[in-house]
PDB file of C-alpha atoms in Angstrom:
ATOM      1  CA  UNK G 295     126.243 145.543 127.471  1.00  0.00           C
ATOM      2  CA  UNK G 296     128.131 147.686 130.214  1.00  0.00           C
ATOM      3  CA  UNK G 297     131.263 145.889 130.364  1.00  0.00           C
ATOM      4  CA  UNK G 298     130.468 145.046 134.482  1.00  0.00           C
ATOM      5  CA  UNK G 299     130.431 141.361 135.481  1.00  0.00           C
ATOM      6  CA  UNK G 300     129.042 139.802 138.245  1.00  0.00           C
ATOM      7  CA  UNK G 301     129.689 136.284 139.584  1.00  0.00           C
ATOM      8  CA  UNK G 302     128.022 134.172 140.198  1.00  0.00           C
ATOM      9  CA  UNK G 303     124.386 134.946 138.501  1.00  0.00           C
ATOM     10  CA  UNK G 304     122.426 132.687 141.076  1.00  0.00           C
ATOM     11  CA  UNK G 305     123.373 131.378 144.377  1.00  0.00           C
ATOM     12  CA  UNK G 306     121.984 129.430 147.204  1.00  0.00           C
ATOM     13  CA  UNK G 307     122.738 129.597 150.703  1.00  0.00           C
ATOM     14  CA  UNK G 308     121.754 128.586 153.996  1.00  0.00           C
ATOM     15  CA  UNK G 309     120.540 130.675 156.858  1.00  0.00           C
ATOM     16  CA  UNK G 310     123.482 131.596 159.046  1.00  0.00           C
ATOM     17  CA  UNK G 311     126.356 130.781 156.341  1.00  0.00           C
ATOM     18  CA  UNK G 312     128.706 132.950 154.926  1.00  0.00           C
ATOM     19  CA  UNK G 313     128.293 134.412 150.900  1.00  0.00           C
ATOM     20  CA  UNK G 314     130.832 136.346 148.551  1.00  0.00           C
ATOM     21  CA  UNK G 315     129.372 137.771 145.430  1.00  0.00           C
ATOM     22  CA  UNK G 316     131.928 139.025 142.903  1.00  0.00           C
ATOM     23  CA  UNK G 317     132.221 142.045 140.654  1.00  0.00           C
ATOM     24  CA  UNK G 318     134.545 143.050 137.957  1.00  0.00           C
ATOM     25  CA  UNK G 319     134.342 146.639 137.243  1.00  0.00           C
ATOM     26  CA  UNK G 320     134.341 148.005 133.670  1.00  0.00           C
ATOM     27  CA  UNK G 321     138.068 148.899 132.759  1.00  0.00           C
ATOM     28  CA  UNK G 322     139.380 151.856 133.770  1.00  0.00           C
ATOM     29  CA  UNK G 323     136.854 152.583 136.794  1.00  0.00           C
ATOM     30  CA  UNK G 324     138.318 152.815 139.903  1.00  0.00           C
ATOM     31  CA  UNK G 325     134.918 153.671 141.839  1.00  0.00           C
ATOM     32  CA  UNK G 326     132.393 150.330 142.685  1.00  0.00           C
ATOM     33  CA  UNK G 327     129.001 150.447 144.561  1.00  0.00           C
ATOM     34  CA  UNK G 328     127.138 148.001 145.882  1.00  0.00           C
ATOM     35  CA  UNK G 329     123.307 147.881 146.175  1.00  0.00           C
ATOM     36  CA  UNK G 330     120.534 145.405 147.326  1.00  0.00           C
ATOM     37  CA  UNK G 331     117.581 144.773 145.779  1.00  0.00           C
ATOM     38  CA  UNK G 332     114.510 142.819 147.006  1.00  0.00           C
ATOM     39  CA  UNK G 333     111.927 141.679 144.825  1.00  0.00           C
ATOM     40  CA  UNK G 334     109.591 144.642 143.560  1.00  0.00           C
ATOM     41  CA  UNK G 335     111.695 146.979 144.839  1.00  0.00           C
ATOM     42  CA  UNK G 336     114.567 149.544 144.064  1.00  0.00           C
ATOM     43  CA  UNK G 337     118.277 149.235 144.693  1.00  0.00           C
ATOM     44  CA  UNK G 338     119.538 150.074 147.998  1.00  0.00           C
ATOM     45  CA  UNK G 339     122.927 151.569 148.387  1.00  0.00           C
ATOM     46  CA  UNK G 340     125.204 148.922 150.402  1.00  0.00           C
ATOM     47  CA  UNK G 341     128.445 150.651 150.232  1.00  0.00           C
ATOM     48  CA  UNK G 342     130.845 152.197 147.580  1.00  0.00           C
ATOM     49  CA  UNK G 343     134.683 151.677 147.454  1.00  0.00           C
ATOM     50  CA  UNK G 344     137.129 154.001 145.461  1.00  0.00           C
ATOM     51  CA  UNK G 345     140.731 153.186 145.042  1.00  0.00           C
ATOM     52  CA  UNK G 346     140.378 150.354 147.569  1.00  0.00           C
ATOM     53  CA  UNK G 347     138.898 152.455 150.381  1.00  0.00           C
ATOM     54  CA  UNK G 348     135.296 152.456 151.583  1.00  0.00           C
ATOM     55  CA  UNK G 349     134.186 155.904 150.332  1.00  0.00           C
ATOM     56  CA  UNK G 350     130.536 155.932 152.055  1.00  0.00           C
ATOM     57  CA  UNK G 351     128.437 153.112 153.612  1.00  0.00           C
ATOM     58  CA  UNK G 352     124.206 153.047 153.395  1.00  0.00           C
ATOM     59  CA  UNK G 353     121.818 151.652 156.480  1.00  0.00           C
ATOM     60  CA  UNK G 354     123.426 147.892 156.392  1.00  0.00           C
ATOM     61  CA  UNK G 355     124.660 145.892 159.301  1.00  0.00           C
ATOM     62  CA  UNK G 356     128.690 145.122 159.847  1.00  0.00           C
ATOM     63  CA  UNK G 357     128.089 141.762 158.594  1.00  0.00           C
ATOM     64  CA  UNK G 358     127.788 143.545 155.154  1.00  0.00           C
ATOM     65  CA  UNK G 359     131.840 144.017 154.213  1.00  0.00           C
ATOM     66  CA  UNK G 360     133.209 144.585 151.098  1.00  0.00           C
ATOM     67  CA  UNK G 361     136.760 144.667 149.592  1.00  0.00           C
ATOM     68  CA  UNK G 362     138.370 146.682 146.460  1.00  0.00           C
ATOM     69  CA  UNK G 363     141.366 145.057 144.979  1.00  0.00           C
ATOM     70  CA  UNK G 364     144.451 146.894 142.919  1.00  0.00           C
ATOM     71  CA  UNK G 365     142.962 145.789 139.728  1.00  0.00           C
ATOM     72  CA  UNK G 366     139.455 147.509 141.275  1.00  0.00           C
ATOM     73  CA  UNK G 367     137.417 144.222 140.874  1.00  0.00           C
ATOM     74  CA  UNK G 368     135.469 144.036 143.976  1.00  0.00           C
ATOM     75  CA  UNK G 369     134.144 141.438 146.425  1.00  0.00           C
ATOM     76  CA  UNK G 370     130.674 141.855 148.902  1.00  0.00           C
ATOM     77  CA  UNK G 371     130.420 139.610 151.665  1.00  0.00           C
ATOM     78  CA  UNK G 372     127.526 139.003 154.374  1.00  0.00           C
ATOM     79  CA  UNK G 373     128.062 136.832 156.957  1.00  0.00           C
ATOM     80  CA  UNK G 374     125.264 135.091 159.025  1.00  0.00           C
ATOM     81  CA  UNK G 375     122.917 135.131 156.311  1.00  0.00           C
ATOM     82  CA  UNK G 376     119.704 135.745 157.138  1.00  0.00           C
ATOM     83  CA  UNK G 377     115.875 135.211 155.233  1.00  0.00           C
ATOM     84  CA  UNK G 378     115.726 138.413 154.467  1.00  0.00           C
ATOM     85  CA  UNK G 379     119.387 138.732 152.676  1.00  0.00           C
ATOM     86  CA  UNK G 380     117.490 136.801 150.152  1.00  0.00           C
ATOM     87  CA  UNK G 381     117.676 139.887 147.038  1.00  0.00           C
ATOM     88  CA  UNK G 382     118.915 140.844 144.097  1.00  0.00           C
ATOM     89  CA  UNK G 383     122.864 142.259 144.526  1.00  0.00           C
ATOM     90  CA  UNK G 384     123.954 144.935 142.101  1.00  0.00           C
ATOM     91  CA  UNK G 385     127.239 146.315 141.372  1.00  0.00           C
ATOM     92  CA  UNK G 386     128.016 149.101 139.518  1.00  0.00           C
ATOM     93  CA  UNK G 387     130.974 151.223 138.593  1.00  0.00           C
ATOM     94  CA  UNK G 388     132.149 154.396 137.585  1.00  0.00           C
ATOM     95  CA  UNK G 389     135.188 156.494 136.823  1.00  0.00           C
ATOM     96  CA  UNK G 390     135.740 158.531 139.901  1.00  0.00           C
ATOM     97  CA  UNK G 391     133.848 159.516 143.025  1.00  0.00           C
ATOM     98  CA  UNK G 392     133.357 162.797 142.693  1.00  0.00           C
ATOM     99  CA  UNK G 393     129.617 161.820 141.506  1.00  0.00           C
ATOM    100  CA  UNK G 394     130.308 163.673 137.732  1.00  0.00           C
ATOM    101  CA  UNK G 395     130.269 160.406 135.525  1.00  0.00           C
ATOM    102  CA  UNK G 396     128.027 157.662 134.953  1.00  0.00           C
ATOM    103  CA  UNK G 397     127.115 154.582 136.878  1.00  0.00           C
ATOM    104  CA  UNK G 398     127.317 151.371 135.041  1.00  0.00           C
ATOM    105  CA  UNK G 399     125.627 148.407 136.963  1.00  0.00           C
ATOM    106  CA  UNK G 400     126.264 144.540 136.054  1.00  0.00           C
ATOM    107  CA  UNK G 401     123.308 141.827 135.571  1.00  0.00           C
ATOM    108  CA  UNK G 402     123.060 141.037 139.609  1.00  0.00           C
ATOM    109  CA  UNK G 403     123.774 138.047 141.735  1.00  0.00           C
ATOM    110  CA  UNK G 404     120.378 136.497 142.732  1.00  0.00           C
ATOM    111  CA  UNK G 405     120.895 135.308 146.375  1.00  0.00           C
ATOM    112  CA  UNK G 406     118.471 133.102 147.846  1.00  0.00           C
ATOM    113  CA  UNK G 407     118.848 132.352 151.511  1.00  0.00           C
ATOM    114  CA  UNK G 408     116.728 128.991 152.826  1.00  0.00           C
TER     115      UNK G 408
ATOM    116  CA  UNK D  33     113.571 156.397 155.251  1.00  0.00           C
ATOM    117  CA  UNK D  34     112.142 156.597 151.746  1.00  0.00           C
ATOM    118  CA  UNK D  35     113.816 159.652 150.596  1.00  0.00           C
ATOM    119  CA  UNK D  36     112.488 159.074 146.871  1.00  0.00           C
ATOM    120  CA  UNK D  37     109.061 158.785 146.205  1.00  0.00           C
ATOM    121  CA  UNK D  38     107.782 157.106 142.979  1.00  0.00           C
ATOM    122  CA  UNK D  39     104.443 156.576 141.302  1.00  0.00           C
ATOM    123  CA  UNK D  40     102.636 154.983 140.234  1.00  0.00           C
ATOM    124  CA  UNK D  41     103.712 151.258 141.093  1.00  0.00           C
ATOM    125  CA  UNK D  42     102.308 149.994 137.521  1.00  0.00           C
ATOM    126  CA  UNK D  43     100.962 151.758 134.077  1.00  0.00           C
ATOM    127  CA  UNK D  44      99.687 150.180 131.174  1.00  0.00           C
ATOM    128  CA  UNK D  45     100.247 152.265 127.960  1.00  0.00           C
ATOM    129  CA  UNK D  46      98.678 151.500 124.614  1.00  0.00           C
ATOM    130  CA  UNK D  47     101.359 152.009 121.768  1.00  0.00           C
ATOM    131  CA  UNK D  48     102.291 155.250 120.418  1.00  0.00           C
ATOM    132  CA  UNK D  49     101.206 156.850 123.719  1.00  0.00           C
ATOM    133  CA  UNK D  50     102.719 159.034 126.435  1.00  0.00           C
ATOM    134  CA  UNK D  51     104.156 157.019 129.393  1.00  0.00           C
ATOM    135  CA  UNK D  52     104.217 159.410 132.736  1.00  0.00           C
ATOM    136  CA  UNK D  53     106.405 158.614 135.648  1.00  0.00           C
ATOM    137  CA  UNK D  54     106.414 160.698 138.439  1.00  0.00           C
ATOM    138  CA  UNK D  55     108.830 161.279 141.732  1.00  0.00           C
ATOM    139  CA  UNK D  56     109.009 163.364 144.215  1.00  0.00           C
ATOM    140  CA  UNK D  57     112.086 163.656 146.935  1.00  0.00           C
ATOM    141  CA  UNK D  58     112.477 165.449 150.595  1.00  0.00           C
ATOM    142  CA  UNK D  59     116.555 166.376 150.366  1.00  0.00           C
ATOM    143  CA  UNK D  60     117.136 169.189 148.979  1.00  0.00           C
ATOM    144  CA  UNK D  61     120.860 168.575 148.638  1.00  0.00           C
ATOM    145  CA  UNK D  62     120.366 166.165 145.970  1.00  0.00           C
ATOM    146  CA  UNK D  63     121.249 167.386 142.717  1.00  0.00           C
ATOM    147  CA  UNK D  64     121.542 164.389 140.502  1.00  0.00           C
ATOM    148  CA  UNK D  65     118.292 162.342 139.284  1.00  0.00           C
ATOM    149  CA  UNK D  66     118.899 159.977 136.713  1.00  0.00           C
ATOM    150  CA  UNK D  67     116.320 157.508 135.231  1.00  0.00           C
ATOM    151  CA  UNK D  68     117.449 154.050 134.843  1.00  0.00           C
ATOM    152  CA  UNK D  69     115.350 151.095 133.388  1.00  0.00           C
ATOM    153  CA  UNK D  70     115.736 147.635 134.565  1.00  0.00           C
ATOM    154  CA  UNK D  71     114.507 144.524 132.025  1.00  0.00           C
ATOM    155  CA  UNK D  72     114.076 141.316 134.139  1.00  0.00           C
ATOM    156  CA  UNK D  73     117.174 139.562 134.830  1.00  0.00           C
ATOM    157  CA  UNK D  74     119.295 142.733 133.960  1.00  0.00           C
ATOM    158  CA  UNK D  75     120.806 145.404 136.123  1.00  0.00           C
ATOM    159  CA  UNK D  76     119.475 149.176 135.358  1.00  0.00           C
ATOM    160  CA  UNK D  77     120.769 150.776 132.731  1.00  0.00           C
ATOM    161  CA  UNK D  78     121.139 154.688 132.959  1.00  0.00           C
ATOM    162  CA  UNK D  79     118.062 156.475 130.760  1.00  0.00           C
ATOM    163  CA  UNK D  80     118.355 160.083 130.836  1.00  0.00           C
ATOM    164  CA  UNK D  81     119.711 162.335 133.815  1.00  0.00           C
ATOM    165  CA  UNK D  82     119.119 165.945 134.944  1.00  0.00           C
ATOM    166  CA  UNK D  83     120.580 168.355 137.096  1.00  0.00           C
ATOM    167  CA  UNK D  84     118.567 171.018 139.370  1.00  0.00           C
ATOM    168  CA  UNK D  85     119.787 173.928 137.184  1.00  0.00           C
ATOM    169  CA  UNK D  86     117.370 173.347 134.028  1.00  0.00           C
ATOM    170  CA  UNK D  87     114.080 172.214 133.933  1.00  0.00           C
ATOM    171  CA  UNK D  88     113.782 169.955 131.486  1.00  0.00           C
ATOM    172  CA  UNK D  89     116.009 167.513 129.028  1.00  0.00           C
ATOM    173  CA  UNK D  90     115.163 165.764 126.214  1.00  0.00           C
ATOM    174  CA  UNK D  91     117.067 162.849 124.551  1.00  0.00           C
ATOM    175  CA  UNK D  92     115.383 161.110 122.079  1.00  0.00           C
ATOM    176  CA  UNK D  93     111.610 160.279 122.814  1.00  0.00           C
ATOM    177  CA  UNK D  94     112.509 160.594 126.589  1.00  0.00           C
ATOM    178  CA  UNK D  95     112.526 163.947 128.493  1.00  0.00           C
ATOM    179  CA  UNK D  96     112.636 164.225 132.467  1.00  0.00           C
ATOM    180  CA  UNK D  97     110.935 167.181 133.407  1.00  0.00           C
ATOM    181  CA  UNK D  98     112.351 169.412 136.503  1.00  0.00           C
ATOM    182  CA  UNK D  99     110.319 171.342 139.125  1.00  0.00           C
ATOM    183  CA  UNK D 100     112.720 172.289 141.663  1.00  0.00           C
ATOM    184  CA  UNK D 101     110.700 174.194 143.741  1.00  0.00           C
ATOM    185  CA  UNK D 102     107.942 171.852 144.176  1.00  0.00           C
ATOM    186  CA  UNK D 103     110.918 168.663 144.495  1.00  0.00           C
ATOM    187  CA  UNK D 104     109.564 166.655 141.808  1.00  0.00           C
ATOM    188  CA  UNK D 105     110.979 165.677 138.529  1.00  0.00           C
ATOM    189  CA  UNK D 106     109.171 163.161 136.013  1.00  0.00           C
ATOM    190  CA  UNK D 107     109.722 160.877 133.528  1.00  0.00           C
ATOM    191  CA  UNK D 108     107.848 161.187 129.837  1.00  0.00           C
ATOM    192  CA  UNK D 109     108.290 158.379 127.039  1.00  0.00           C
ATOM    193  CA  UNK D 110     106.763 159.374 123.826  1.00  0.00           C
ATOM    194  CA  UNK D 111     105.407 157.501 121.633  1.00  0.00           C
ATOM    195  CA  UNK D 112     105.547 154.376 123.372  1.00  0.00           C
ATOM    196  CA  UNK D 113     106.649 151.075 121.839  1.00  0.00           C
ATOM    197  CA  UNK D 114     106.080 147.631 123.584  1.00  0.00           C
ATOM    198  CA  UNK D 115     110.070 147.167 123.392  1.00  0.00           C
ATOM    199  CA  UNK D 116     109.518 150.081 126.317  1.00  0.00           C
ATOM    200  CA  UNK D 117     108.052 147.335 128.704  1.00  0.00           C
ATOM    201  CA  UNK D 118     110.790 147.251 131.544  1.00  0.00           C
ATOM    202  CA  UNK D 119     110.741 148.742 135.265  1.00  0.00           C
ATOM    203  CA  UNK D 120     111.509 151.968 135.481  1.00  0.00           C
ATOM    204  CA  UNK D 121     113.809 153.835 138.886  1.00  0.00           C
ATOM    205  CA  UNK D 122     113.907 157.267 139.301  1.00  0.00           C
ATOM    206  CA  UNK D 123     117.183 158.309 141.563  1.00  0.00           C
ATOM    207  CA  UNK D 124     118.770 160.771 143.248  1.00  0.00           C
ATOM    208  CA  UNK D 125     122.600 161.374 144.789  1.00  0.00           C
ATOM    209  CA  UNK D 126     123.849 164.336 146.484  1.00  0.00           C
ATOM    210  CA  UNK D 127     127.031 166.739 145.464  1.00  0.00           C
ATOM    211  CA  UNK D 128     130.146 164.546 146.062  1.00  0.00           C
ATOM    212  CA  UNK D 129     128.402 161.275 147.229  1.00  0.00           C
ATOM    213  CA  UNK D 130     130.338 159.836 144.089  1.00  0.00           C
ATOM    214  CA  UNK D 131     126.890 157.938 142.885  1.00  0.00           C
ATOM    215  CA  UNK D 132     125.713 156.632 145.704  1.00  0.00           C
ATOM    216  CA  UNK D 133     121.652 156.457 144.468  1.00  0.00           C
ATOM    217  CA  UNK D 134     119.130 156.927 146.308  1.00  0.00           C
ATOM    218  CA  UNK D 135     116.490 155.067 144.178  1.00  0.00           C
ATOM    219  CA  UNK D 136     112.724 155.295 144.004  1.00  0.00           C
ATOM    220  CA  UNK D 137     110.358 152.127 144.263  1.00  0.00           C
ATOM    221  CA  UNK D 138     109.898 151.488 140.688  1.00  0.00           C
ATOM    222  CA  UNK D 139     107.226 151.570 137.968  1.00  0.00           C
ATOM    223  CA  UNK D 140     106.783 148.121 135.779  1.00  0.00           C
ATOM    224  CA  UNK D 141     105.634 149.770 132.345  1.00  0.00           C
ATOM    225  CA  UNK D 142     103.923 147.749 129.758  1.00  0.00           C
ATOM    226  CA  UNK D 143     103.153 148.740 126.544  1.00  0.00           C
ATOM    227  CA  UNK D 144     100.558 147.142 124.440  1.00  0.00           C
ATOM    228  CA  UNK D 145     100.908 146.475 120.986  1.00  0.00           C
TER     229      UNK D 145
END
């Protein structure tokens, strides 16, 4: 186990609703990244937080937003859900923002939008 | 824009055989190339990683070969075992990008007993 935990593990939402996914980083890790993994595809980078500040963003619209808390846990919020948002959402934590350390992934949250 | 192309999409190997998965990248600013293993229902787990200052890195049965001029890198799994059956992803990131990884599309490996 990586020590990175995500909740919930599965979630079903209706198109147009809003969803919040949570991630608890490995102890001591101050950087968290979120990825979207569609079925049969590789993960796609959504954004990264370092010490509570957004530190990079992939090609995702503003309705994808995030937070990182002082204890380095994190949330991913998605507004106005679309059917194409159905995917496995992964968070990954690492020790710093310099890219020198390994990123550890959680088991993911499977989101289904109907 | 797909910046890391991975092949093959699926691979079937006999137990004890060698599994080879290839990746090619476009962005010459990439300087970190990890390989991840993912089992169903789990998140990706780091297998092995390489930086472009070396051409090969070996850890146990897993070897990365890196060709900087061709912008290609590959994963070799020696003595493949049924327990290696999983999806493998190559990835890449740039210096200072803080593990903002660009992943390939994945290879589903099946090792037959």
